[in-house]
Amino acid sequence: MKKLLVLALITLFSVNCYSQTSFENGYFITNAGERVNCLIKNSDWKNNPTEFKYKLSENAKVNTGIIKNVKEFGVSGYSKYKRFTVNIDRSSEIVSDMSFHRNADFKKETIFLKVLLEGDASLYYYEGENLSRFFFNVGDKKVEQLVFKSYLTPDDKV
């Protein structure tokens, strides 16, 4: 019974790992606004990507789409990323790295944001190393970060 359970778990994890890196139906939109249907390597990105691998057909060579050449890309039924130039606060949430400044320290960056909700008001997500941020926009207004910043006060002991 134990062997059967172990075998089932190994099979499950093997299939799961394989499916996370397969090429799946998707698309990308170039800077010129051209939509290219393709197969995108679904890397199940934990951190927001700056590039992605794709093939124009099952037997075609693997190409790389990079952030400076692609406005948007998506894996059908899974995820969609859009490129924006935004002000992002990369202040740490790790206590030993926190600042004593309560205001966000914005830096302008061009990043892919994961689309969470899209409509009259849209919600986006960014995750990097030890960092997660939400962004939004309403109508045609620019995308802005929803600001929540942890900071230390002079009374805090680190």
GROMACS .gro file of C-alpha atoms in nm:
model
  158
    1MET     CA    1   0.000   0.000   0.000
    2LYS     CA    2   0.285   0.238   0.089
    3LYS     CA    3   0.460   0.169  -0.242
    4LEU     CA    4   0.141   0.244  -0.432
    5LEU     CA    5   0.094   0.573  -0.249
    6VAL     CA    6   0.456   0.676  -0.309
    7LEU     CA    7   0.428   0.583  -0.677
    8ALA     CA    8   0.105   0.784  -0.709
    9LEU     CA    9   0.268   1.089  -0.548
   10ILE     CA   10   0.577   1.065  -0.770
   11THR     CA   11   0.357   1.038  -1.078
   12LEU     CA   12   0.145   1.333  -0.966
   13PHE     CA   13   0.448   1.556  -0.903
   14SER     CA   14   0.613   1.449  -1.229
   15VAL     CA   15   0.302   1.534  -1.431
   16ASN     CA   16   0.261   1.861  -1.242
   17CYS     CA   17   0.622   1.964  -1.300
   18TYR     CA   18   0.599   1.875  -1.668
   19SER     CA   19   0.280   2.075  -1.719
   20GLN     CA   20   0.431   2.386  -1.562
   21THR     CA   21   0.694   2.416  -1.833
   22SER     CA   22   0.504   2.309  -2.142
   23PHE     CA   23   0.438   2.528  -2.444
   24GLU     CA   24   0.073   2.631  -2.447
   25ASN     CA   25  -0.149   2.835  -2.676
   26GLY     CA   26  -0.091   3.203  -2.628
   27TYR     CA   27  -0.016   3.530  -2.799
   28PHE     CA   28   0.191   3.844  -2.775
   29ILE     CA   29   0.145   4.196  -2.905
   30THR     CA   30   0.444   4.374  -3.058
   31ASN     CA   31   0.529   4.741  -3.016
   32ALA     CA   32   0.374   4.797  -3.360
   33GLY     CA   33   0.043   4.656  -3.228
   34GLU     CA   34   0.065   4.329  -3.423
   35ARG     CA   35  -0.092   4.030  -3.246
   36VAL     CA   36   0.111   3.711  -3.291
   37ASN     CA   37  -0.058   3.382  -3.202
   38CYS     CA   38   0.200   3.133  -3.083
   39LEU     CA   39   0.290   2.871  -2.825
   40ILE     CA   40   0.432   3.020  -2.504
   41LYS     CA   41   0.639   2.828  -2.254
   42ASN     CA   42   0.421   2.843  -1.945
   43SER     CA   43   0.682   2.886  -1.673
   44ASP     CA   44   0.417   2.953  -1.407
   45TRP     CA   45   0.609   3.268  -1.317
   46LYS     CA   46   0.635   3.332  -0.944
   47ASN     CA   47   0.819   3.657  -1.008
   48ASN     CA   48   0.697   3.876  -1.291
   49PRO     CA   49   0.897   3.797  -1.603
   50THR     CA   50   1.101   4.036  -1.816
   51GLU     CA   51   1.102   3.786  -2.104
   52PHE     CA   52   0.931   3.467  -2.217
   53LYS     CA   53   1.000   3.176  -2.453
   54TYR     CA   54   0.771   3.109  -2.749
   55LYS     CA   55   0.740   2.906  -3.069
   56LEU     CA   56   0.540   3.003  -3.377
   57SER     CA   57   0.438   2.638  -3.426
   58GLU     CA   58   0.486   2.305  -3.250
   59ASN     CA   59   0.799   2.217  -3.453
   60ALA     CA   60   0.945   2.570  -3.481
   61LYS     CA   61   1.255   2.691  -3.302
   62VAL     CA   62   1.224   2.855  -2.961
   63ASN     CA   63   1.240   3.236  -2.961
   64THR     CA   64   1.253   3.487  -2.677
   65GLY     CA   65   1.009   3.775  -2.638
   66ILE     CA   66   1.165   4.059  -2.439
   67ILE     CA   67   1.003   4.342  -2.248
   68LYS     CA   68   1.136   4.619  -2.476
   69ASN     CA   69   0.974   4.459  -2.785
   70VAL     CA   70   0.644   4.325  -2.642
   71LYS     CA   71   0.348   4.530  -2.511
   72GLU     CA   72   0.151   4.232  -2.384
   73PHE     CA   73   0.154   3.854  -2.377
   74GLY     CA   74  -0.068   3.583  -2.245
   75VAL     CA   75  -0.110   3.211  -2.204
   76SER     CA   76  -0.467   3.117  -2.300
   77GLY     CA   77  -0.685   3.049  -1.998
   78TYR     CA   78  -0.395   3.098  -1.758
   79SER     CA   79  -0.232   3.440  -1.735
   80LYS     CA   80  -0.189   3.772  -1.908
   81TYR     CA   81   0.089   4.028  -1.864
   82LYS     CA   82   0.097   4.390  -1.986
   83ARG     CA   83   0.398   4.618  -2.007
   84PHE     CA   84   0.378   4.950  -1.825
   85THR     CA   85   0.622   5.220  -1.723
   86VAL     CA   86   0.522   5.289  -1.364
   87ASN     CA   87   0.648   5.441  -1.044
   88ILE     CA   88   0.717   5.152  -0.808
   89ASP     CA   89   0.814   5.158  -0.443
   90ARG     CA   90   1.058   4.878  -0.366
   91SER     CA   91   1.075   4.948   0.009
   92SER     CA   92   1.136   4.633   0.204
   93GLU     CA   93   0.881   4.460   0.427
   94ILE     CA   94   1.166   4.283   0.609
   95VAL     CA   95   1.200   4.452   0.949
   96SER     CA   96   1.579   4.463   0.948
   97ASP     CA   97   1.571   4.641   0.608
   98MET     CA   98   1.286   4.887   0.675
   99SER     CA   99   1.341   5.261   0.669
  100PHE     CA  100   1.222   5.528   0.908
  101HIS     CA  101   1.054   5.716   0.620
  102ARG     CA  102   0.678   5.679   0.592
  103ASN     CA  103   0.654   5.802   0.233
  104ALA     CA  104   0.695   5.566  -0.060
  105ASP     CA  105   1.028   5.589  -0.245
  106PHE     CA  106   0.913   5.568  -0.606
  107LYS     CA  107   1.141   5.482  -0.896
  108LYS     CA  108   1.027   5.476  -1.258
  109GLU     CA  109   1.059   5.130  -1.416
  110THR     CA  110   0.923   4.945  -1.716
  111ILE     CA  111   0.780   4.612  -1.600
  112PHE     CA  112   0.530   4.345  -1.699
  113LEU     CA  113   0.230   4.350  -1.466
  114LYS     CA  114   0.006   4.047  -1.429
  115VAL     CA  115  -0.356   4.131  -1.512
  116LEU     CA  116  -0.586   4.028  -1.226
  117LEU     CA  117  -0.906   4.214  -1.327
  118GLU     CA  118  -0.972   4.407  -1.644
  119GLY     CA  119  -1.259   4.645  -1.712
  120ASP     CA  120  -1.356   5.007  -1.643
  121ALA     CA  121  -1.121   4.973  -1.348
  122SER     CA  122  -0.830   4.728  -1.377
  123LEU     CA  123  -0.614   4.560  -1.114
  124TYR     CA  124  -0.259   4.438  -1.173
  125TYR     CA  125  -0.002   4.250  -0.967
  126TYR     CA  126   0.376   4.258  -0.947
  127GLU     CA  127   0.591   4.010  -0.757
  128GLY     CA  128   0.969   4.020  -0.735
  129GLU     CA  129   1.222   3.893  -0.487
  130ASN     CA  130   1.079   3.968  -0.139
  131LEU     CA  131   0.835   4.216  -0.294
  132SER     CA  132   0.469   4.218  -0.393
  133ARG     CA  133   0.279   4.521  -0.518
  134PHE     CA  134  -0.066   4.589  -0.656
  135PHE     CA  135  -0.138   4.845  -0.927
  136PHE     CA  136  -0.462   4.984  -1.069
  137ASN     CA  137  -0.605   5.220  -1.323
  138VAL     CA  138  -0.950   5.359  -1.392
  139GLY     CA  139  -1.054   5.423  -1.751
  140ASP     CA  140  -0.771   5.570  -1.956
  141LYS     CA  141  -0.579   5.706  -1.657
  142LYS     CA  142  -0.221   5.594  -1.598
  143VAL     CA  143  -0.146   5.285  -1.393
  144GLU     CA  144  -0.055   5.362  -1.032
  145GLN     CA  145   0.065   5.156  -0.739
  146LEU     CA  146  -0.169   5.099  -0.448
  147VAL     CA  147   0.052   5.222  -0.167
  148PHE     CA  148   0.098   5.041   0.159
  149LYS     CA  149   0.431   5.092   0.326
  150SER     CA  150   0.562   4.949   0.650
  151TYR     CA  151   0.819   5.167   0.821
  152LEU     CA  152   0.992   5.202   1.153
  153THR     CA  153   0.939   5.477   1.408
  154PRO     CA  154   1.217   5.618   1.626
  155ASP     CA  155   1.083   5.408   1.915
  156ASP     CA  156   1.125   5.079   1.724
  157LYS     CA  157   1.417   4.855   1.810
  158VAL     CA  158   1.566   4.660   1.520
   0.00000   0.00000   0.00000
